[in-house]
Short mmCIF file of C-alpha atoms and ligand atoms in Angstrom, two decimals:
data_model
loop_
_atom_site.label_atom_id
_atom_site.label_comp_id
_atom_site.label_asym_id
_atom_site.label_seq_id
_atom_site.Cartn_x
_atom_site.Cartn_y
_atom_site.Cartn_z
CA MET T 2 107.79 -205.29 -103.17
CA ASN T 3 108.64 -204.48 -99.65
CA ALA T 4 107.21 -201.60 -97.82
CA GLY T 5 110.53 -199.47 -98.00
CA LYS T 6 110.69 -199.93 -101.84
CA LEU T 7 106.99 -199.13 -102.13
CA LEU T 8 107.43 -195.76 -100.18
CA TRP T 9 110.20 -194.83 -102.35
CA VAL T 10 108.29 -195.39 -105.68
CA THR T 11 105.47 -193.44 -104.18
CA VAL T 12 107.70 -190.54 -103.43
CA ILE T 13 109.23 -190.74 -107.08
CA PHE T 14 105.62 -190.67 -108.35
CA ILE T 15 104.56 -187.76 -106.30
CA PHE T 16 107.59 -186.04 -107.18
CA ALA T 17 107.02 -186.61 -111.06
CA ALA T 18 103.40 -185.70 -110.87
CA VAL T 19 104.59 -182.21 -109.24
CA ILE T 20 106.90 -181.68 -112.23
CA HIS T 21 104.34 -182.72 -114.56
CA ASP T 22 101.76 -180.38 -113.26
CA ALA T 23 104.19 -177.58 -113.40
CA CYS T 24 105.00 -178.35 -116.91
CA ALA T 25 101.34 -178.83 -117.80
CA GLN T 26 100.85 -175.32 -116.74
CA GLY T 27 103.20 -174.12 -119.25
CA SER T 28 106.78 -173.88 -118.17
CA SER T 29 109.26 -174.32 -115.20
CA ARG T 30 108.24 -171.06 -113.49
CA LEU T 31 106.90 -169.77 -110.18
CA ILE T 32 104.00 -167.40 -110.47
CA ILE T 33 104.80 -165.00 -107.63
CA VAL T 34 102.10 -162.49 -108.45
CA ASP T 35 99.06 -163.70 -110.35
CA ASN T 36 96.82 -161.07 -111.89
CA GLY T 37 97.82 -158.53 -109.11
CA ILE T 38 97.37 -161.04 -106.55
CA ALA T 39 100.40 -161.83 -104.25
CA ASN T 40 101.05 -165.52 -104.43
CA ALA T 41 104.31 -165.21 -102.18
CA ALA T 42 105.70 -163.73 -98.87
CA ILE T 43 109.13 -162.71 -98.17
CA TYR T 44 110.59 -164.29 -95.00
CA ALA T 45 113.73 -162.75 -93.61
CA PRO T 46 115.76 -163.25 -90.46
CA ALA T 47 116.07 -160.47 -87.81
CA ASP T 48 119.75 -160.18 -88.71
CA ILE T 49 119.10 -159.36 -92.29
CA MET T 50 116.56 -156.92 -91.52
CA ALA T 51 118.68 -155.08 -89.03
CA ASP T 52 121.75 -154.69 -91.51
CA GLN T 53 122.18 -151.53 -93.27
CA THR T 54 122.52 -153.03 -96.59
CA SER T 55 120.42 -156.24 -96.61
CA GLY T 56 117.50 -154.46 -94.59
CA PRO T 57 116.78 -151.88 -97.17
CA SER T 58 117.34 -154.52 -99.85
CA VAL T 59 114.49 -156.76 -98.54
CA ARG T 60 112.27 -153.54 -98.12
CA ASP T 61 112.95 -152.74 -101.81
CA LEU T 62 112.16 -156.21 -103.00
CA ALA T 63 108.63 -155.83 -101.49
CA ALA T 64 108.24 -152.30 -102.77
CA TYR T 65 109.45 -152.86 -106.22
CA LEU T 66 107.52 -156.00 -106.76
CA GLU T 67 104.29 -154.07 -105.51
CA LYS T 68 105.29 -150.98 -107.65
CA MET T 69 105.60 -153.63 -110.63
CA SER T 70 102.44 -155.21 -110.26
CA GLY T 71 100.24 -153.57 -107.35
CA ALA T 72 100.33 -156.70 -105.23
CA LYS T 73 101.45 -156.25 -101.68
CA ILE T 74 104.15 -158.96 -100.88
CA GLU T 75 104.25 -159.26 -97.12
CA ILE T 76 107.74 -159.35 -95.35
CA ARG T 77 107.50 -161.71 -92.36
CA THR T 78 110.32 -161.94 -89.89
CA PRO T 79 109.81 -164.89 -87.72
CA ASP T 80 112.41 -165.96 -85.23
CA ARG T 81 113.13 -169.17 -87.04
CA MET T 82 112.42 -170.79 -90.20
CA PRO T 83 108.73 -171.71 -90.51
CA GLN T 84 107.62 -175.23 -91.03
CA GLU T 85 104.99 -174.06 -93.45
CA PHE T 86 104.20 -170.96 -95.25
CA GLY T 87 100.36 -170.41 -94.95
CA GLY T 88 99.82 -171.35 -98.65
CA LYS T 89 102.31 -168.87 -100.03
CA ILE T 90 105.52 -169.31 -102.16
CA PRO T 91 108.23 -168.58 -99.75
CA ILE T 92 110.90 -166.10 -100.95
CA LEU T 93 113.53 -166.89 -98.14
CA ILE T 94 116.13 -164.54 -97.52
CA GLY T 95 119.57 -165.07 -95.86
CA GLU T 96 119.95 -167.96 -93.36
CA PHE T 97 116.20 -169.10 -93.99
CA ALA T 98 117.15 -169.68 -97.76
CA ALA T 99 120.38 -171.71 -96.84
CA GLN T 100 118.13 -173.97 -94.40
CA LEU T 101 115.94 -174.72 -97.53
CA PHE T 102 118.30 -174.86 -100.41
CA GLY T 103 121.67 -175.73 -98.84
CA PRO T 104 124.85 -173.80 -98.55
CA ILE T 105 126.21 -171.27 -100.82
CA LYS T 106 127.98 -172.83 -103.61
CA LYS T 107 130.65 -170.17 -104.55
CA LYS T 108 132.76 -168.45 -101.73
CA SER T 109 135.12 -165.56 -101.77
CA GLU T 110 137.73 -164.35 -99.26
CA TYR T 111 135.69 -161.50 -98.70
CA LYS T 112 132.59 -163.11 -98.27
CA GLN T 113 131.13 -161.79 -101.46
CA GLY T 114 129.49 -165.27 -102.72
CA TRP T 115 125.66 -165.28 -103.46
CA ARG T 116 123.21 -167.70 -104.54
CA TYR T 117 119.80 -167.01 -106.35
CA VAL T 118 117.40 -170.22 -106.47
CA VAL T 119 114.04 -170.41 -108.03
CA SER T 120 112.62 -173.86 -107.78
CA GLN T 121 109.21 -175.69 -106.97
CA LYS T 122 109.85 -175.30 -103.38
CA GLY T 123 110.33 -171.23 -103.51
CA VAL T 124 113.01 -168.82 -104.08
CA GLY T 125 116.11 -168.61 -102.04
CA LEU T 126 118.08 -165.23 -102.06
CA TYR T 127 121.34 -165.34 -99.85
CA GLY T 128 124.81 -164.95 -99.67
CA GLU T 129 128.20 -165.09 -97.59
CA SER T 130 127.44 -161.89 -95.85
CA PRO T 131 124.33 -159.39 -95.75
CA GLU T 132 125.97 -157.40 -98.44
CA ALA T 133 126.30 -160.53 -100.59
CA THR T 134 122.69 -161.52 -99.71
CA SER T 135 121.54 -158.10 -101.07
CA TYR T 136 123.27 -158.87 -104.52
CA ALA T 137 120.92 -161.96 -104.83
CA ILE T 138 117.97 -159.68 -104.14
CA TYR T 139 118.84 -157.46 -106.76
CA GLU T 140 119.44 -160.09 -109.11
CA LEU T 141 115.78 -161.10 -108.82
CA LEU T 142 114.75 -157.41 -109.54
CA ASP T 143 117.32 -157.13 -112.25
CA ARG T 144 115.84 -160.37 -114.05
CA LEU T 145 112.48 -158.58 -113.84
CA GLY T 146 113.65 -155.55 -115.74
CA CYS T 147 114.14 -153.28 -112.86
CA ARG T 148 116.85 -150.64 -113.63
CA TRP T 149 118.18 -147.63 -111.65
CA TYR T 150 120.08 -145.49 -114.31
CA MET T 151 120.59 -142.41 -112.01
CA PRO T 152 119.94 -141.61 -108.44
CA GLY T 153 116.44 -140.54 -107.39
CA GLU T 154 112.98 -141.77 -108.65
CA PRO T 155 113.45 -140.18 -112.22
CA GLY T 156 116.18 -142.35 -112.83
CA GLU T 157 114.37 -145.58 -112.18
CA VAL T 158 112.57 -147.62 -114.66
CA ILE T 159 110.38 -150.31 -113.19
CA PRO T 160 108.14 -152.50 -115.66
CA LYS T 161 104.33 -152.60 -115.04
CA VAL T 162 102.92 -156.06 -115.24
CA ASN T 163 100.06 -157.90 -113.63
CA THR T 164 101.67 -161.15 -113.35
CA ILE T 165 105.27 -161.94 -112.20
CA ASN T 166 106.67 -165.29 -113.18
CA LEU T 167 110.07 -166.49 -112.00
CA SER T 168 112.01 -169.10 -114.09
CA TYR T 169 113.53 -171.83 -112.24
CA ALA T 170 117.08 -171.19 -111.78
CA ASP T 171 120.23 -171.86 -109.38
CA ILE T 172 122.82 -169.34 -109.67
CA SER T 173 125.88 -168.77 -107.40
CA ASP T 174 128.38 -166.45 -108.15
CA VAL T 175 131.24 -164.13 -106.68
CA PRO T 176 131.79 -160.54 -108.11
CA ARG T 177 134.85 -160.47 -110.30
CA VAL T 178 135.42 -156.88 -109.44
CA ILE T 179 136.10 -156.85 -105.75
CA TYR T 180 135.19 -153.08 -105.08
CA ARG T 181 132.89 -151.07 -107.35
CA ALA T 182 132.30 -147.57 -106.50
CA ILE T 183 131.44 -144.05 -107.68
CA TRP T 184 131.70 -141.02 -105.78
CA TYR T 185 128.47 -139.00 -105.73
CA ALA T 186 125.28 -141.03 -105.66
CA ASP T 187 123.05 -141.88 -102.57
CA ASN T 188 123.25 -145.59 -100.96
CA ASP T 189 119.90 -146.45 -102.40
CA PHE T 190 121.33 -146.00 -106.02
CA LYS T 191 124.70 -147.63 -105.19
CA ARG T 192 123.03 -150.70 -103.67
CA ARG T 193 120.49 -151.21 -106.42
CA ASN T 194 123.22 -151.23 -108.88
CA ARG T 195 125.28 -153.53 -106.76
CA LEU T 196 128.13 -151.20 -106.34
CA GLY T 197 130.05 -151.80 -103.08
CA GLY T 198 132.30 -154.78 -101.96
CA PRO T 199 135.26 -154.42 -99.61
CA TYR T 200 136.97 -151.01 -99.92
CA LEU T 201 140.31 -150.88 -101.54
CA SER T 202 141.95 -147.69 -99.91
CA ALA T 203 144.07 -146.02 -102.41
CA GLY T 204 143.79 -142.18 -101.84
CA HIS T 205 146.76 -139.97 -101.11
CA ALA T 206 147.91 -140.96 -97.72
CA LEU T 207 151.47 -142.17 -97.47
CA GLU T 208 153.11 -139.18 -95.50
CA MET T 209 150.06 -138.72 -93.59
CA TYR T 210 150.91 -141.89 -91.40
CA LEU T 211 153.36 -139.71 -90.04
CA THR T 212 151.86 -136.23 -90.20
CA TYR T 213 148.49 -137.17 -88.96
CA ASP T 214 149.33 -140.15 -86.58
CA ALA T 215 150.13 -138.57 -83.22
CA ILE T 216 153.17 -141.17 -82.64
CA GLY T 217 154.31 -140.39 -86.18
CA LYS T 218 154.31 -136.66 -85.70
CA GLN T 219 156.31 -137.04 -82.64
CA LEU T 220 158.79 -139.30 -84.64
CA LEU T 221 158.93 -136.79 -87.60
CA GLN T 222 159.77 -133.88 -85.10
CA GLN T 223 162.50 -135.93 -83.83
CA HIS T 224 164.05 -136.87 -87.05
CA PRO T 225 164.09 -133.85 -89.45
CA GLU T 226 166.35 -135.94 -91.53
CA TRP T 227 163.33 -138.21 -92.55
CA TYR T 228 161.87 -135.09 -94.45
CA ALA T 229 162.48 -135.15 -98.35
CA GLU T 230 165.26 -133.09 -99.52
CA ILE T 231 164.17 -130.48 -101.62
CA ASN T 232 166.14 -127.78 -103.33
CA GLY T 233 169.15 -128.94 -101.40
CA LYS T 234 167.40 -128.79 -97.71
CA ARG T 235 165.41 -131.21 -95.72
CA ALA T 236 162.86 -129.12 -94.24
CA PRO T 237 159.22 -129.82 -93.33
CA SER T 238 157.09 -130.57 -95.94
CA ASN T 239 154.60 -132.98 -97.38
CA ARG T 240 157.20 -135.50 -98.51
CA VAL T 241 159.53 -137.91 -96.99
CA CYS T 242 162.63 -139.63 -98.02
CA TRP T 243 161.94 -142.77 -99.61
CA ALA T 244 165.54 -144.11 -99.31
CA ASN T 245 165.31 -144.33 -95.69
CA ASN T 246 164.32 -147.47 -94.03
CA ASP T 247 163.65 -145.96 -90.71
CA VAL T 248 160.88 -143.93 -92.34
CA ALA T 249 159.62 -147.14 -93.75
CA GLN T 250 159.60 -148.73 -90.41
CA ALA T 251 157.60 -145.53 -88.94
CA ILE T 252 155.05 -145.58 -91.52
CA ALA T 253 154.67 -149.58 -91.20
CA ASP T 254 154.01 -149.07 -87.49
CA ALA T 255 151.48 -146.29 -88.03
CA VAL T 256 149.72 -148.74 -90.80
CA ILE T 257 149.87 -151.53 -88.15
CA ARG T 258 148.23 -149.13 -85.63
CA TYR T 259 145.59 -148.16 -88.37
CA PHE T 260 144.82 -152.18 -88.80
CA ASP T 261 144.70 -152.65 -84.85
CA THR T 262 141.97 -149.98 -84.81
CA TYR T 263 140.16 -150.83 -87.80
CA LYS T 264 140.10 -154.53 -87.61
CA ASN T 265 137.68 -155.05 -90.71
CA ALA T 266 139.63 -153.08 -93.22
CA ILE T 267 140.87 -155.07 -95.87
CA SER T 268 143.33 -152.57 -97.07
CA ALA T 269 145.52 -149.46 -96.32
CA SER T 270 146.66 -146.94 -98.90
CA LEU T 271 150.30 -146.18 -99.64
CA SER T 272 149.78 -143.49 -102.30
CA PRO T 273 151.74 -140.57 -101.99
CA ASP T 274 150.31 -137.27 -101.09
CA ASP T 275 149.32 -135.32 -104.28
CA GLY T 276 151.93 -133.30 -106.14
CA ILE T 277 155.02 -133.92 -108.30
CA VAL T 278 157.75 -132.75 -106.14
CA PHE T 279 159.63 -135.50 -104.43
CA CYS T 280 162.84 -136.29 -102.51
CA GLU T 281 165.99 -135.17 -104.63
CA CYS T 282 168.63 -136.91 -102.37
CA ALA T 283 171.25 -139.03 -104.01
CA GLY T 284 169.89 -142.01 -102.17
CA CYS T 285 166.41 -141.64 -103.64
CA LYS T 286 167.67 -140.92 -107.18
CA ALA T 287 169.74 -144.00 -107.01
CA LEU T 288 166.50 -146.18 -106.29
CA ASP T 289 165.50 -144.87 -109.85
CA ALA T 290 165.86 -147.49 -112.57
CA GLY T 291 166.84 -145.03 -115.35
CA ASP T 292 163.52 -145.69 -117.00
CA TRP T 293 163.13 -142.30 -118.84
CA PHE T 294 159.31 -141.10 -118.65
CA ASP T 295 158.58 -138.80 -121.72
CA VAL T 296 155.30 -137.55 -119.98
CA MET T 297 156.74 -135.92 -117.14
CA ASN T 298 160.12 -135.30 -118.77
CA CYS T 299 162.38 -137.15 -116.22
CA ASN T 300 163.12 -140.68 -115.01
CA SER T 301 160.15 -142.70 -114.11
CA MET T 302 159.87 -142.94 -109.93
CA SER T 303 158.02 -145.97 -110.07
CA ASP T 304 161.04 -148.23 -109.11
CA ARG T 305 161.93 -145.99 -105.87
CA PHE T 306 158.34 -145.93 -105.13
CA VAL T 307 157.85 -149.65 -105.23
CA HIS T 308 160.96 -150.26 -103.49
CA PHE T 309 159.69 -148.03 -100.61
CA ALA T 310 156.19 -149.65 -100.56
CA ASN T 311 157.76 -152.91 -100.40
CA GLU T 312 159.82 -152.09 -97.44
CA ILE T 313 156.60 -151.04 -95.85
CA VAL T 314 154.69 -153.99 -96.87
CA ASP T 315 157.26 -156.54 -95.63
CA ARG T 316 157.02 -155.20 -92.30
CA VAL T 317 153.42 -154.65 -91.95
CA ALA T 318 152.80 -158.37 -93.28
CA LYS T 319 154.52 -159.51 -90.29
CA LYS T 320 151.37 -158.91 -88.25
CA TYR T 321 148.93 -158.68 -91.27
CA PRO T 322 149.90 -160.85 -94.07
CA ASP T 323 146.64 -160.68 -95.74
CA LYS T 324 145.87 -156.98 -95.95
CA LEU T 325 145.97 -155.09 -99.27
CA PHE T 326 147.90 -151.87 -99.99
CA GLY T 327 146.48 -149.79 -102.74
CA PHE T 328 148.27 -147.09 -104.49
CA TYR T 329 147.54 -144.93 -107.46
CA ALA T 330 149.78 -145.30 -110.50
CA TYR T 331 150.16 -141.52 -111.08
CA ALA T 332 152.19 -138.65 -111.53
CA GLN T 333 155.93 -139.69 -111.91
CA TYR T 334 155.03 -143.12 -110.58
CA THR T 335 152.57 -143.87 -113.50
CA LYS T 336 154.48 -146.39 -115.47
CA ALA T 337 155.04 -150.04 -114.01
CA PRO T 338 158.58 -150.33 -112.42
CA VAL T 339 161.34 -152.16 -114.59
CA ARG T 340 163.60 -153.22 -111.83
CA GLU T 341 161.51 -153.67 -108.55
CA LYS T 342 158.96 -156.69 -108.05
CA LEU T 343 155.75 -155.62 -106.51
CA ARG T 344 154.77 -157.62 -103.19
CA PRO T 345 151.71 -159.57 -104.21
CA ASN T 346 149.66 -157.49 -101.73
CA LEU T 347 150.47 -154.32 -103.28
CA VAL T 348 147.62 -153.21 -105.68
CA PRO T 349 148.31 -150.54 -108.24
CA VAL T 350 145.26 -148.53 -109.27
CA ILE T 351 145.68 -146.83 -112.55
CA ALA T 352 144.95 -142.97 -112.27
CA PRO T 353 145.59 -141.69 -115.82
CA ILE T 354 145.60 -137.97 -115.02
CA LEU T 355 148.53 -137.43 -117.46
CA TYR T 356 146.78 -138.67 -120.50
CA CYS T 357 144.15 -137.43 -123.02
CA ARG T 358 140.71 -137.79 -121.77
CA ALA T 359 138.72 -137.57 -125.07
CA HIS T 360 140.15 -140.47 -126.87
CA SER T 361 140.60 -144.26 -126.11
CA MET T 362 143.64 -145.99 -125.76
CA THR T 363 142.81 -148.09 -128.65
CA SER T 364 142.43 -145.22 -130.88
CA ASP T 365 145.42 -143.32 -133.01
CA CYS T 366 145.50 -140.61 -130.03
CA PRO T 367 149.34 -140.18 -129.58
CA SER T 368 148.71 -139.66 -125.93
CA ARG T 369 146.28 -142.10 -124.84
CA LYS T 370 148.16 -144.86 -126.74
CA GLU T 371 150.75 -144.38 -124.23
CA LEU T 372 148.36 -145.33 -121.34
CA ARG T 373 147.82 -148.66 -123.12
CA LYS T 374 151.64 -149.68 -122.46
CA VAL T 375 151.10 -148.31 -118.95
CA VAL T 376 147.96 -150.53 -118.14
CA ASP T 377 149.84 -153.62 -119.87
CA GLY T 378 152.93 -152.89 -117.41
CA TRP T 379 150.87 -152.85 -114.35
CA ALA T 380 148.53 -155.89 -115.18
CA LYS T 381 151.78 -158.11 -115.79
CA ALA T 382 153.57 -156.60 -112.68
CA ALA T 383 150.88 -156.89 -110.09
CA ARG T 384 148.77 -159.84 -108.67
CA MET T 385 145.73 -157.62 -108.81
CA PHE T 386 145.20 -153.98 -110.27
CA GLY T 387 142.31 -151.58 -110.44
CA LEU T 388 141.22 -148.36 -112.48
CA TYR T 389 140.76 -144.76 -111.02
CA GLU T 390 139.48 -143.20 -114.19
CA TYR T 391 138.06 -139.56 -114.32
CA GLU T 392 134.86 -140.22 -115.60
CA TYR T 393 134.50 -136.62 -116.52
CA ASN T 394 136.84 -133.93 -118.57
CA LEU T 395 138.91 -133.31 -115.35
CA ALA T 396 139.69 -129.63 -115.95
CA GLU T 397 136.24 -128.50 -117.51
CA VAL T 398 133.26 -130.31 -115.96
CA SER T 399 130.42 -128.44 -117.49
CA ALA T 400 130.26 -129.30 -121.19
CA PRO T 401 128.20 -132.83 -121.78
CA ASN T 402 130.95 -135.35 -121.95
CA PRO T 403 129.00 -138.96 -122.49
CA HIS T 404 132.51 -140.89 -122.92
CA ILE T 405 130.76 -143.66 -124.94
CA THR T 406 133.39 -144.93 -127.17
CA LYS T 407 136.27 -144.36 -124.62
CA GLN T 408 134.25 -146.56 -122.17
CA ILE T 409 133.31 -149.22 -124.67
CA GLU T 410 136.90 -149.61 -126.00
CA GLU T 411 138.87 -149.25 -122.94
CA LEU T 412 136.72 -151.31 -120.36
CA SER T 413 136.86 -154.20 -122.93
CA VAL T 414 140.76 -153.73 -122.45
CA TYR T 415 140.63 -153.72 -118.79
CA TYR T 416 138.34 -156.60 -118.46
CA SER T 417 140.51 -158.59 -120.82
CA TYR T 418 142.88 -159.00 -117.85
CA PRO T 419 141.86 -161.51 -115.33
CA ASN T 420 143.68 -159.59 -112.50
CA PHE T 421 141.57 -156.43 -113.21
CA ARG T 422 139.55 -156.41 -109.76
CA PHE T 423 138.99 -152.77 -108.67
CA TRP T 424 136.71 -150.17 -110.45
CA GLN T 425 136.78 -147.12 -108.54
CA PRO T 426 136.86 -144.01 -110.78
CA GLU T 427 136.63 -140.45 -109.96
CA THR T 428 133.17 -139.13 -110.61
CA MET T 429 131.01 -135.89 -110.19
CA ALA T 430 127.24 -135.57 -109.61
CA ASN T 431 127.23 -135.40 -113.23
CA PHE T 432 124.63 -137.97 -114.49
CA GLU T 433 123.09 -135.24 -116.69
CA SER T 434 126.37 -134.56 -118.63
CA ALA T 435 128.00 -137.95 -118.50
CA LEU T 436 125.17 -140.44 -118.33
CA PRO T 437 125.94 -143.16 -120.99
CA GLY T 438 129.52 -143.78 -120.17
CA LEU T 439 128.94 -143.42 -116.36
CA TYR T 440 126.07 -145.83 -116.46
CA LEU T 441 128.06 -148.29 -118.78
CA GLY T 442 130.95 -148.30 -116.28
CA ILE T 443 128.46 -149.12 -113.32
CA ARG T 444 126.76 -151.82 -115.17
CA MET T 445 129.91 -153.41 -116.46
CA SER T 446 131.50 -153.29 -113.16
CA TRP T 447 128.79 -156.17 -112.32
CA TYR T 448 128.44 -157.49 -115.80
CA ASN T 449 131.82 -157.55 -117.11
CA ARG T 450 131.18 -159.81 -120.05
CA ALA T 451 128.22 -157.89 -121.18
CA ASP T 452 127.97 -156.41 -124.57
CA PRO T 453 128.32 -152.78 -123.97
CA ASN T 454 126.28 -151.71 -126.96
CA ALA T 455 123.37 -153.72 -125.80
CA ILE T 456 123.48 -152.19 -122.09
CA LEU T 457 123.40 -148.65 -123.94
CA ASP T 458 120.47 -149.73 -126.30
CA GLU T 459 118.65 -151.00 -123.32
CA MET T 460 119.17 -147.83 -121.50
CA TYR T 461 118.16 -145.70 -124.33
CA ARG T 462 115.17 -147.57 -124.83
CA ASN T 463 114.11 -147.81 -120.99
CA PHE T 464 115.08 -144.39 -119.94
CA TYR T 465 114.03 -142.23 -122.88
CA GLY T 466 111.09 -144.32 -124.05
CA PRO T 467 109.77 -142.53 -127.27
CA ALA T 468 112.49 -140.16 -127.29
CA ARG T 469 115.11 -143.05 -127.50
CA ASP T 470 116.15 -142.52 -130.96
CA ALA T 471 116.75 -138.70 -130.56
CA MET T 472 118.54 -139.10 -127.34
CA LYS T 473 120.79 -141.73 -128.62
CA LYS T 474 121.63 -139.36 -131.54
CA TYR T 475 122.10 -136.36 -129.24
CA TRP T 476 124.72 -138.51 -127.15
CA THR T 477 126.43 -139.81 -130.28
CA VAL T 478 126.71 -136.41 -131.75
CA LEU T 479 128.42 -135.20 -128.22
CA ASP T 480 130.50 -138.34 -128.12
CA GLU T 481 131.76 -137.90 -131.46
CA ALA T 482 132.52 -134.24 -130.75
CA GLN T 483 135.23 -135.64 -128.31
CA THR T 484 136.47 -138.64 -130.37
CA LYS T 485 136.49 -137.36 -133.73
CA SER T 486 138.21 -133.98 -133.35
CA ASP T 487 141.99 -133.80 -133.28
CA GLU T 488 142.07 -132.01 -129.98
CA HIS T 489 143.53 -133.55 -126.96
CA ALA T 490 143.21 -130.84 -124.32
CA GLY T 491 141.88 -131.65 -120.84
CA CYS T 492 140.19 -128.68 -120.36
CA GLY T 493 137.80 -126.13 -122.37
CA PHE T 494 140.83 -124.72 -124.28
CA GLY T 495 140.09 -126.88 -127.32
CA TYR T 496 136.13 -126.38 -127.46
CA LEU T 497 136.12 -124.41 -130.56
CA ARG T 498 137.33 -127.51 -132.27
CA ARG T 499 135.13 -130.05 -130.46
CA PHE T 500 132.11 -128.00 -130.80
CA PRO T 501 131.81 -126.23 -133.82
CA PRO T 502 128.55 -124.70 -134.88
CA GLU T 503 127.24 -127.50 -137.04
CA THR T 504 127.85 -130.10 -134.06
CA LEU T 505 126.12 -127.83 -131.59
CA GLY T 506 123.39 -127.40 -134.27
CA ALA T 507 123.08 -131.23 -134.60
CA ALA T 508 123.08 -131.71 -130.72
CA ARG T 509 120.19 -128.88 -130.51
CA LYS T 510 118.05 -130.48 -133.30
CA ALA T 511 118.46 -134.08 -131.45
CA ILE T 512 116.89 -132.43 -128.34
CA ASP T 513 114.17 -130.76 -130.27
CA ASP T 514 113.24 -134.10 -131.74
CA ALA T 515 113.35 -135.67 -128.39
CA LEU T 516 111.24 -133.01 -126.93
ZN1 ZN Y 5 165.65 -139.32 -100.30
ZN1 ZN Y 6 143.59 -137.52 -127.61
#
């Protein structure tokens, strides 16, 4: 045997011995905390610590491992990857992890790919960007059972253990939902639940490119004919004429100025301003496709809107071919167009303000069933689409509204479309009145294929502890108050039907049992 071959055999033997030792100790695991003693240290580069997403994530990692076990895990921030780790198992973050474990395996156009590695060499938590690195960090805490059900300390559930084992794993992934967002919650809560991603702008904005932009404003003053014709007159209003390509050009120029200023923005919104009055000129009416829209008792305006939006996108795309253009499918332009084809970078975000909010689109509710067709229409018309659901009873926000059934049934519909890529509902600071459905939406925006009932059962068990059965009963009674009554009002008018004395009595009893 020559010397080279001997060395090779020796290396194999040592490697096998290490594996054998690990197996002999019980399993393929790293013991990062052993009976309250830290076996590991975190190594993070300075740029990771300085970033406003990954920095707090690394500090969270140390803080929650300590909260779980009592062991203080040190965060070390050397200038470069250390040659040795002082006898500790290294938990390597960002570039340090890439140096030991190799590059990220899955990548995305928005730098959202992340990798989680646990092997005999240590732990690697990293991503294509600081935000993606943060995803890997919370993957570790999630696997250990850490949960954040609502903002603030009362919302967190952190297991208590003496010893923390991590099973060997090598997971690379990219979030399927590109942007995941709710309205009112602090950044810690959002980051810990891996909400975020590149922002899809879809708010009411279209006319504001002219009315808020200095150059646009001036042009609008010079061209009163750009205003919408309403009641036979073109007068200053919040509407412009969508049949006029000079208006499309002026808006496109303003959007280009926006992207020139905000170079990192991935999108601009083309959603019209809120409201239901639009241009009544012959040119705009001629752009409608004659597709009657029962809900608004008029022709759908989606074809005229998509025509106008396409005109803008084509002009902006000459300079910015990769930017996205979000818009709400809303008001008279709720339905998918029947004639116009969307440019691939136009992203409809379904905002079902016109439909019943109590029932799901897979139920027999006559209003909500219509939404099922709307969703299917946009899913087929667009390269990607999103959802701007109202995660509360829009016109009456005080009564408990857990929207459990609606979320379970409808999220499975949305996630059945591979091009469903944006989840950005309108929410209140209403965790106390909407917790189950709200949490389910948050959780499934990350774990799209998870069993929603399993998510809820885990929440009841973790969050309510001994009161879990009673609280499940409480939320179920209130959910059925919405789903099982033949009442479709989006406000408080139907509450005598939704909340009869026996329902309120059952809810009261469940709370008493929980207490
Ligand atoms: Zn017009
Ligand atoms: Zn209904």
